[in-house]
Phi, psi and omega in degrees: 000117169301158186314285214308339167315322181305306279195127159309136151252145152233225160295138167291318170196184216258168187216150200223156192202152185221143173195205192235130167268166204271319192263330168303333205037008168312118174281117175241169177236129176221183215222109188260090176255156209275173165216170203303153161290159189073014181296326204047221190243128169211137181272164189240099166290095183289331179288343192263136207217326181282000189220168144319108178283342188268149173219090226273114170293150167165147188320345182260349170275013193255142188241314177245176180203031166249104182078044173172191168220131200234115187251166167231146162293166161321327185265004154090353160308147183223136173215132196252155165063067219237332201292350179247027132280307183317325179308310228285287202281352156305307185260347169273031165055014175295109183254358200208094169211156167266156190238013178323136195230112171311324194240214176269337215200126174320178183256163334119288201104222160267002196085341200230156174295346175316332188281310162314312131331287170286325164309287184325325193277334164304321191275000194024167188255136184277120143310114175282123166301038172224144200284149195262145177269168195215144161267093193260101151312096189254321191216159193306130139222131174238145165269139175206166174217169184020227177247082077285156157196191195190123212214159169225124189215135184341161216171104220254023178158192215214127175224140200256136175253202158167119175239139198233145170203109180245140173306334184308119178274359144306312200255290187104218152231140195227183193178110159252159176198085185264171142248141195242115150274180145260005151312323210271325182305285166334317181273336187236347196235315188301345201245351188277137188272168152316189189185114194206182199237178182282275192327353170288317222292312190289351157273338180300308193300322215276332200243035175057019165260155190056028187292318167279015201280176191160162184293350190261349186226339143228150174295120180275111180247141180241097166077229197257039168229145169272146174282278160001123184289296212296333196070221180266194174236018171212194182233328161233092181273332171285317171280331188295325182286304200281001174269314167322276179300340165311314180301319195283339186295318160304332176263014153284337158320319191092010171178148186311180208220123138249117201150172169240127171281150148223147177215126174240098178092340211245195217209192196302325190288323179294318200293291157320320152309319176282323161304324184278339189299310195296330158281358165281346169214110208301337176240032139252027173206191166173147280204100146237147204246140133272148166309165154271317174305314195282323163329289179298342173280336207293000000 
C-alpha cells in the first residue's frame, strides 16, 4: 500500500464542467470543490433556494435505481445519474468534495467516467492529515432476486466481477474480474460507456428517462448491430460499463471497500441492495483507519 493510501484526500482546487443529463436533457453546470476532512462526498443543488440544497451521499440516500442511481435529502432534492462521477472519484481515492451543481442530473459526458477522470485530474488532488478509512468485508452477504444477484465477500483488496447475458448478439454473455485501483480502473474500466437499446428510447422517453441520450453519449444497439459509426472501444464494452457502475454503487458506503462485489445480471437496484444488505449486518464487515503516525513512517 502506497503512503498516500494511508491518508484522506480531497481536490486540490476547484474545477467546472458543463454538460447534457442523460434522461433529463437539462444542460447543467457543476463545480467540483475540496473539502474539510471527514466531509465525504455532498452534492449541492445551487438551483434549488427553497428547500435544504445539500445531498449528502450515503447508503440510505440513494432513492431510485432504475437506469441510474438517483439520492435524495430529507427535503427531498434530488440529484441523478450521480454513479460514473462516483466511479471517478472512488478510484482516483477523493474521499472529501462538494459537487455543486445548476440542474437535477450529472451531465452524462460521454457515458463513461473518463471525462470525469480527466476533469478530477485538472483539479488534482491534496494530500488531508487524517487517515483514510476503510470498509473490511469480513463475512459473504449476498442479495438476489430471480437468477440476479449481487454479493460482497472477503477480501485482501478490493475486486469487482460482473457477469451480463443479453439475447442481443451484440452482446452476448460477457464476464469481467478485476482488482480495481486506480491504474487498472484508468486502463479497464473508465472510458466503456453506458448503453441502451432503440426498441426502449420511446417508453424510456414516455416516462421522462433518456431524454438526453445519443450516440455521442451511449453505445446505440438495433437487434444484434451497434449503431455507433466508431463502433465499440472494447469488444466487452458492456460488461466492463457494469463494472464501472458497480465501482461508483459502491462508493455510496462513504470509504473504499476491502473485498469482493460480484454481480450476476444485475444492475443499480441490486448494486444498492447489497450495500444496504451489508449495514443491516453489522458483523459482516468493519471499519478500518491506518494512523496517520504509522503513515508519515512509510
Amino acid at each position: 500500500m502506497s503512503a498516500s493510501a494511508y491518508f484522506q484526500h480531497t481536490v486540490a482546487g476547484p474545477v467546472i464542467f458543463a454538460g447534457v443529463g442523460l434522461h433529463t436533457g437539462s444542460h447543467v453546470r457543476v463545480a467540483v470543490r475540496p473539502a474539510p476532512v471527514d466531509a465525504g462526498v455532498v452534492f449541492v443543488r445551487t438551483d434549488v433556494h427553497d428547500h435544504d440544497n445539500r445531498v449528502p451521499v450515503g447508503p440510505d440516500a440513494v432513492c431510485q435505481t432504475q437506469l441510474g442511481t438517483v439520492i435524495n435529502n430529507a427535503a427531498d432534492v434530488r440529484v441523478s445519474t450521480i454513479e460514473h462521477l462516483m466511479a471517478a472519484l472512488a478510484a482516483l481515492a477523493i474521499d472529501n468534495c462538494v459537487v455543486e451543481l445548476d440542474g437535477p442530473e450529472v451531465p452524462i459526458m460521454d457515458g463513461s467516467s473518463e471525462p470525469f477522470v480527466q476533469i478530477l485530474d485538472r483539479a488534482g488532488r491534496r494530500k488531508q492529515e487524517a487517515a483514510r478509512r476503510y470498509i473490511e468485508i469480513l463475512d459473504t452477504v449476498v442479495v438476489e432476486e430471480g437468477d440476479k444477484s449481487a454479493s460482497l465477500s472477503p477480501s485482501d483488496r478490493f475486486e469487482v466481477a460482473f457477469e451480463i447475458a443479453f439475447a442481443s448478439k451484440a452482446i452476448g454473455r460477457q464476464r469481467v474480474d478485476l482488482t480495481v485501483d486506480e491504474e487498472s480502473f484508468r486502463a479497464e474500466l473508465s472510458d466503456c460507456r453506458t448503453f441502451g437499446f432503440v426498441r426502449d428510447v420511446e417508453a424510456l422517453r414516455a416516462i421522462g428517462l433518456a431524454r438526453g441520450g445519443t450516440m455521442e453519449n451511449a453505445v446505440v444497439i438495433d437487434g444484434d448491430r451497434v449503431l455507433n459509426p466508431e463502433g465499440l472501444r472494447r469488444p466487452d464494452e458492456f460488461v466492463r460499463h457494469k463494472a464501472l457502475d458497480a465501482v461508483g454503487d459502491l462508493y455510496v458506503l462513504g470509504a473504499p471497500i476491502i473485498g469482493r462485489f460480484e454481480g450476476v445480471l444485475a444492475g443499480h437496484g441490486l448494486n444498492n441492495a447489497v450495500v444496504r444488505a451489508l449495514m443491516a449486518n453489522p458483523s459482516a464487515w468493519r471499519m478500518r483507519a491506518h494512523s496517520v503516525e504509522l503513515a508519515q513512517a512509510v
